[in-house]
Amino acid sequence: MNIYLFSVVMMIFIYVIIWRNVKRGRLGVRDSILWITLSVLMGVMVWQNTWLDWLATQLQVAYAPSLLFLMAVLLCLLFIFDLTIRLYDLQKKHIKLVQRVALLESEREEGR
Amino acid sequence: MRNPVLVIIPAYNEEQVIESTLDGVLAFRAKQPFFDVLVVNDGSQDKTKQLVDAYTPQIYTVHLAHNLGIGGAMQTGYQYAHRYDYAYAVQLDADGQHMIEELMKMYRYIEESNHDMIIGSRFKEKTAYKGAMSRRIGIAFFTYFIYAFTGKKIMDPTSGFRIKNRRVIASFADDYPSDYPEPEVLVTAQRRGWDIDEISVEMRPRQGGMSSIHSWKTLYYMMKVSLAVVKEWSK
């Protein structure tokens, strides 16, 4: 098995995992689109390595796979940043929820 | 019938000192009955909840299901104060540092002066307070750091012993910093045009338990507060 075939097998494996998690309701549609798009892009870049070579030449990158690696890292960083923002939003909502529950319980206790 | 002032005592794992603090507060209230007491149990994992519940109905209690930190706990207190339309709310630390006997002085001052917030300050005038040198250096840093952004010099920017009026209570009930809020709030006050002042008060060293600002957390505290001040100023 060469590296390209291996990469295609891995891409198909990832699509199956994503689809199974979407079906089970463990992955939201927005995130599943993101992962699938990412996987397709990576798969295309691996399969059509001439495109990667062309892009590397345009960007004056001597070793084309490094460009692929850089793109993957940048996309991961963007994704992590997005998760950080969503996590902070959830944190704020969680605080408000805990406060509301505690105040309601206190009101109920005082009413007794 | 509720009193005009609500004393909010946030408590997280304070089983060592909460009883002595509440005994002192209630003894003072027996002589000067102008305030109610609310303890916000911030998800304590020790006996704080049971110890605090033993004081009801002399005090009001709110028990948070999870630890939210000092900001979240105090905001809960402000939401309570806002809900029951208290004229003033004051934070009193559960660790015994804040002296309840100083509250009358702060209450009278805010009533007569019509300020929005009065800060009980250890450093506006010379007091008996003797904190660790590192802490005093940190406080001095924030005094001048906040002065650089607001033009107002508050000698004790980290003091949590503050009395606020309805306007400030309503604002804090809606939005309040999550951790180490005291310095950041001074910039908020300046941005919103609140009228704040300091009054000299006596404070004690912590009577028991453990400070949340210790070891490496001191560095995080400095960084977090500095960034929060800049963020608040730039709004």
Coordinates of C-alpha atoms in Angstrom, one line a residue:
Chain A
M1 CA 0.0 0.0 0.0
N2 CA 1.5 3.4 -0.9
I3 CA 1.0 6.6 1.0
Y4 CA -1.7 7.9 -1.3
L5 CA -3.9 4.8 -1.0
F6 CA -3.4 4.9 2.7
S7 CA -4.5 8.5 2.8
V8 CA -7.6 7.8 0.8
V9 CA -8.4 4.9 3.2
M10 CA -7.9 7.2 6.2
M11 CA -10.2 9.9 4.6
I12 CA -13.0 7.3 4.1
F13 CA -12.5 6.1 7.6
I14 CA -12.9 9.7 8.9
Y15 CA -16.0 10.3 6.9
V16 CA -17.6 7.1 8.3
I17 CA -16.8 8.2 11.9
I18 CA -18.2 11.7 11.3
W19 CA -21.3 10.3 9.7
R20 CA -21.9 7.8 12.5
N21 CA -21.5 10.6 15.1
V22 CA -23.9 12.8 13.3
K23 CA -26.5 10.0 13.1
R24 CA -26.1 9.4 16.8
G25 CA -26.6 13.1 17.6
R26 CA -23.1 13.4 19.1
L27 CA -21.9 15.9 16.5
G28 CA -23.8 19.0 15.5
V29 CA -24.5 19.6 11.8
R30 CA -22.3 22.8 11.8
D31 CA -19.3 21.0 13.1
S32 CA -19.8 17.9 10.9
I33 CA -19.8 20.1 7.8
L34 CA -16.6 21.7 9.0
W35 CA -14.9 18.3 9.6
I36 CA -16.1 16.9 6.3
T37 CA -15.0 19.9 4.4
L38 CA -11.6 19.8 6.0
S39 CA -11.2 16.1 5.3
V40 CA -12.2 16.5 1.7
L41 CA -9.8 19.4 1.2
M42 CA -7.0 17.4 2.8
G43 CA -7.9 14.3 0.7
V44 CA -7.9 16.3 -2.5
M45 CA -4.6 17.9 -1.7
V46 CA -3.1 14.4 -1.1
W47 CA -4.7 12.8 -4.1
Q48 CA -3.9 15.7 -6.5
N49 CA -0.4 16.4 -5.3
T50 CA 0.3 18.4 -8.4
W51 CA -2.1 21.1 -7.0
L52 CA -0.1 21.1 -3.8
D53 CA 3.1 21.4 -5.7
W54 CA 1.7 24.3 -7.7
L55 CA 0.6 26.1 -4.6
A56 CA 3.9 25.5 -2.9
T57 CA 5.7 26.9 -5.9
Q58 CA 3.5 30.0 -5.8
L59 CA 4.2 30.5 -2.1
Q60 CA 7.9 29.8 -2.6
V61 CA 7.8 26.7 -0.3
A62 CA 10.6 24.3 -1.2
Y63 CA 9.0 21.2 0.3
A64 CA 5.3 20.9 -0.6
P65 CA 4.2 18.6 2.2
S66 CA 5.3 21.3 4.7
L67 CA 2.7 23.6 3.2
L68 CA 0.0 20.9 3.8
F69 CA 1.2 20.6 7.4
L70 CA 1.1 24.4 7.8
M71 CA -2.4 24.6 6.4
A72 CA -3.5 21.8 8.8
V73 CA -2.0 23.6 11.8
L74 CA -3.6 27.0 10.9
L75 CA -7.0 25.4 10.4
C76 CA -6.7 23.6 13.7
L77 CA -5.8 26.9 15.4
L78 CA -8.8 28.6 13.9
F79 CA -11.0 25.7 15.0
I80 CA -9.6 25.8 18.6
F81 CA -10.1 29.6 18.7
D82 CA -13.7 29.1 17.6
L83 CA -14.2 26.5 20.3
T84 CA -12.7 28.8 22.9
I85 CA -15.3 31.5 22.0
R86 CA -18.1 29.0 22.2
L87 CA -16.9 27.6 25.5
Y88 CA -16.8 31.1 27.0
D89 CA -20.3 31.7 25.8
L90 CA -21.4 28.4 27.4
Q91 CA -19.6 29.3 30.6
K92 CA -21.5 32.6 30.9
K93 CA -24.8 30.9 30.3
H94 CA -23.9 28.2 32.9
I95 CA -23.2 30.9 35.5
K96 CA -26.5 32.6 34.9
L97 CA -28.3 29.2 35.1
V98 CA -26.7 28.2 38.4
Q99 CA -27.5 31.6 39.9
R100 CA -31.1 31.4 38.7
V101 CA -31.6 27.9 40.2
A102 CA -30.0 28.9 43.5
L103 CA -32.1 32.1 43.8
L104 CA -35.3 30.1 43.0
E105 CA -34.5 27.5 45.6
S106 CA -33.8 30.3 48.1
E107 CA -37.1 31.9 47.3
R108 CA -38.9 28.6 47.8
E109 CA -37.1 28.0 51.1
E110 CA -38.0 31.5 52.4
G111 CA -41.6 31.1 51.4
R112 CA -41.9 28.1 53.7
Chain B
M1 CA -40.1 43.9 56.4
R2 CA -36.6 44.1 55.0
N3 CA -33.9 46.5 56.1
P4 CA -32.3 49.0 53.7
V5 CA -28.9 47.4 53.6
L6 CA -28.0 43.8 52.5
V7 CA -24.7 42.4 53.8
I8 CA -23.6 39.8 51.2
I9 CA -21.2 37.2 52.6
P10 CA -19.8 35.0 49.8
A11 CA -18.4 31.8 51.3
Y12 CA -16.4 29.0 49.7
N13 CA -15.1 26.3 52.0
E14 CA -15.0 28.6 55.0
E15 CA -16.0 26.0 57.7
Q16 CA -13.2 27.2 59.9
V17 CA -14.3 30.8 60.2
I18 CA -17.9 31.2 59.0
E19 CA -19.5 30.6 62.5
S20 CA -17.3 33.2 64.2
T21 CA -17.9 35.7 61.3
L22 CA -21.7 35.2 61.5
D23 CA -21.7 35.4 65.3
G24 CA -19.9 38.7 65.1
V25 CA -22.2 40.0 62.4
L26 CA -25.4 39.0 64.2
A27 CA -24.1 40.4 67.5
F28 CA -23.5 43.7 65.8
R29 CA -27.0 43.6 64.2
A30 CA -28.6 43.0 67.6
K31 CA -27.2 46.5 68.5
Q32 CA -27.6 48.2 65.1
P33 CA -30.5 46.5 63.2
F34 CA -30.2 48.4 59.9
F35 CA -29.1 45.5 57.7
D36 CA -30.1 42.0 56.6
V37 CA -27.5 39.2 56.0
L38 CA -27.3 37.0 53.0
V39 CA -24.7 34.2 52.8
V40 CA -24.0 33.0 49.3
N41 CA -22.5 29.5 49.6
D42 CA -20.4 29.2 46.5
G43 CA -20.6 25.4 46.0
S44 CA -18.6 24.6 49.2
Q45 CA -17.4 21.0 49.6
D46 CA -16.8 21.2 53.4
K47 CA -19.3 21.8 56.2
T48 CA -20.0 25.5 55.2
K49 CA -23.5 24.7 53.9
Q50 CA -24.6 22.9 57.1
L51 CA -23.0 25.5 59.4
V52 CA -24.7 28.4 57.5
D53 CA -28.1 26.7 57.4
A54 CA -28.0 26.5 61.2
Y55 CA -28.3 30.3 61.3
T56 CA -31.5 30.5 59.3
P57 CA -34.0 32.3 59.7
Q58 CA -31.7 34.9 61.3
I59 CA -30.0 35.1 57.9
Y60 CA -30.9 34.5 54.3
T61 CA -29.0 31.9 52.3
V62 CA -28.4 31.0 48.7
H63 CA -26.6 27.8 47.8
L64 CA -25.0 27.6 44.4
A65 CA -24.8 24.1 42.9
H66 CA -21.3 24.7 41.6
N67 CA -18.4 26.9 42.5
L68 CA -18.7 30.0 40.4
G69 CA -15.9 32.0 42.0
I70 CA -16.1 35.3 43.9
G71 CA -17.5 37.2 41.0
G72 CA -20.3 34.7 40.3
A73 CA -21.1 34.4 44.0
M74 CA -21.2 38.2 44.5
Q75 CA -23.3 38.7 41.4
T76 CA -25.8 36.2 42.8
G77 CA -25.9 38.4 45.9
Y78 CA -26.5 41.5 43.8
Q79 CA -29.3 39.7 41.9
Y80 CA -30.9 38.9 45.3
A81 CA -30.5 42.5 46.4
H82 CA -32.0 43.8 43.1
R83 CA -34.8 41.3 43.4
Y84 CA -35.8 42.5 46.9
D85 CA -35.0 46.2 46.1
Y86 CA -32.4 46.8 48.8
A87 CA -31.2 50.4 48.9
Y88 CA -27.6 49.4 49.5
A89 CA -25.6 46.2 49.3
V90 CA -22.2 45.6 50.9
Q91 CA -19.8 42.7 50.5
L92 CA -18.4 41.3 53.7
D93 CA -15.7 38.6 53.4
A94 CA -16.4 35.3 55.3
D95 CA -12.8 35.1 56.4
G96 CA -13.2 37.7 59.1
Q97 CA -11.0 40.4 57.5
H98 CA -13.8 42.9 57.2
M99 CA -15.0 44.4 60.4
I100 CA -18.8 44.6 60.6
E101 CA -18.4 47.5 63.1
E102 CA -17.2 49.7 60.3
L103 CA -20.3 49.2 58.3
M104 CA -22.3 51.9 60.1
K105 CA -19.6 54.5 59.2
M106 CA -19.8 53.4 55.5
Y107 CA -23.6 53.4 55.5
R108 CA -23.9 56.9 57.0
Y109 CA -21.3 58.2 54.5
I110 CA -23.0 56.8 51.4
E111 CA -26.4 58.0 52.6
E112 CA -25.3 61.6 53.4
S113 CA -22.9 62.0 50.4
N114 CA -25.1 60.3 47.7
H115 CA -22.2 58.5 46.2
D116 CA -22.8 55.4 44.1
M117 CA -20.2 53.4 45.8
I118 CA -18.0 53.8 48.9
I119 CA -14.8 51.7 49.3
G120 CA -13.6 50.7 52.7
S121 CA -9.9 51.5 52.4
R122 CA -7.0 50.2 54.4
F123 CA -4.7 52.8 53.0
K124 CA -6.5 56.0 52.6
E125 CA -5.3 56.9 56.0
K126 CA -2.9 55.1 58.3
T127 CA -4.6 52.1 59.9
A128 CA -3.5 49.2 62.0
Y129 CA -3.6 46.9 59.0
K130 CA -0.3 45.2 58.3
G131 CA -0.5 43.0 55.2
A132 CA 2.4 41.1 53.6
M133 CA 4.9 43.2 51.7
S134 CA 4.2 41.4 48.4
R135 CA 0.5 42.1 48.8
R136 CA 1.1 45.8 49.5
I137 CA 3.4 46.1 46.5
G138 CA 0.7 44.5 44.4
I139 CA -2.0 46.9 45.7
A140 CA 0.3 49.9 45.0
F141 CA 0.8 48.6 41.5
F142 CA -2.9 48.5 40.8
T143 CA -3.4 51.9 42.4
Y144 CA -1.2 53.5 39.9
F145 CA -2.2 51.2 37.0
I146 CA -5.8 52.1 37.4
Y147 CA -4.9 55.8 38.0
A148 CA -3.2 55.7 34.6
F149 CA -6.4 54.7 32.9
T150 CA -9.0 56.5 34.9
G151 CA -7.3 59.5 36.4
K152 CA -8.7 58.6 39.8
K153 CA -6.4 57.4 42.5
I154 CA -8.0 54.8 44.7
M155 CA -5.6 53.8 47.5
D156 CA -7.1 50.4 48.1
P157 CA -8.3 49.1 44.7
T158 CA -8.4 45.5 45.8
S159 CA -10.6 46.1 48.8
G160 CA -13.8 44.1 48.5
F161 CA -15.4 45.9 51.5
R162 CA -17.6 48.2 49.5
I163 CA -21.1 49.6 49.8
K164 CA -23.1 50.2 46.7
N165 CA -26.4 51.9 45.9
R166 CA -29.3 50.7 43.8
R167 CA -27.9 52.0 40.6
V168 CA -24.7 49.9 41.0
I169 CA -26.6 46.9 42.4
A170 CA -28.8 46.8 39.2
S171 CA -25.7 47.0 37.0
F172 CA -23.9 44.3 38.9
A173 CA -26.9 42.1 38.9
D174 CA -26.8 42.1 35.1
D175 CA -23.1 42.1 34.5
Y176 CA -20.2 41.5 36.9
P177 CA -16.6 40.3 36.4
S178 CA -16.2 36.6 37.1
D179 CA -13.0 36.5 39.1
Y180 CA -11.0 39.2 41.0
P181 CA -13.5 41.8 40.2
E182 CA -12.5 44.6 42.5
P183 CA -10.0 46.5 40.4
E184 CA -11.8 46.0 37.1
V185 CA -15.0 47.4 38.6
L186 CA -13.2 50.7 39.3
V187 CA -12.7 51.2 35.6
T188 CA -16.3 50.2 34.9
A189 CA -17.4 52.9 37.5
Q190 CA -15.4 55.6 35.7
R191 CA -16.7 54.6 32.3
R192 CA -20.3 54.6 33.5
G193 CA -19.9 57.9 35.4
W194 CA -20.5 56.4 38.8
D195 CA -19.5 58.6 41.8
I196 CA -17.2 56.6 44.0
D197 CA -15.1 57.5 47.0
E198 CA -13.0 55.9 49.7
I199 CA -13.3 56.0 53.4
S200 CA -10.7 54.8 55.9
V201 CA -11.6 51.5 57.7
E202 CA -9.9 49.1 59.9
M203 CA -9.5 45.5 58.7
R204 CA -8.1 42.3 60.3
P205 CA -5.8 39.7 58.8
R206 CA -7.6 36.6 57.5
Q207 CA -8.9 34.8 60.6
G208 CA -8.8 31.3 59.1
G209 CA -9.0 29.2 55.9
M210 CA -6.9 29.9 52.9
S211 CA -6.7 32.9 50.5
S212 CA -7.5 32.2 46.9
I213 CA -4.5 34.3 45.9
H214 CA -1.4 32.3 46.7
S215 CA 1.7 31.0 45.1
W216 CA 1.6 30.9 41.3
K217 CA -2.0 32.3 41.4
T218 CA -0.5 35.6 42.4
L219 CA 1.1 35.9 38.9
Y220 CA -2.2 34.9 37.2
Y221 CA -4.0 37.4 39.4
M222 CA -1.7 40.3 38.4
M223 CA -2.0 39.4 34.7
K224 CA -5.7 38.8 34.7
V225 CA -6.5 41.9 36.5
S226 CA -4.2 44.1 34.4
L227 CA -5.7 42.7 31.2
A228 CA -9.3 43.1 32.5
V229 CA -8.6 46.7 33.4
V230 CA -7.3 47.4 29.9
K231 CA -10.2 45.6 28.4
E232 CA -12.7 47.5 30.4
W233 CA -11.1 50.8 29.7
S234 CA -11.1 50.1 26.0
K235 CA -14.9 49.4 25.8

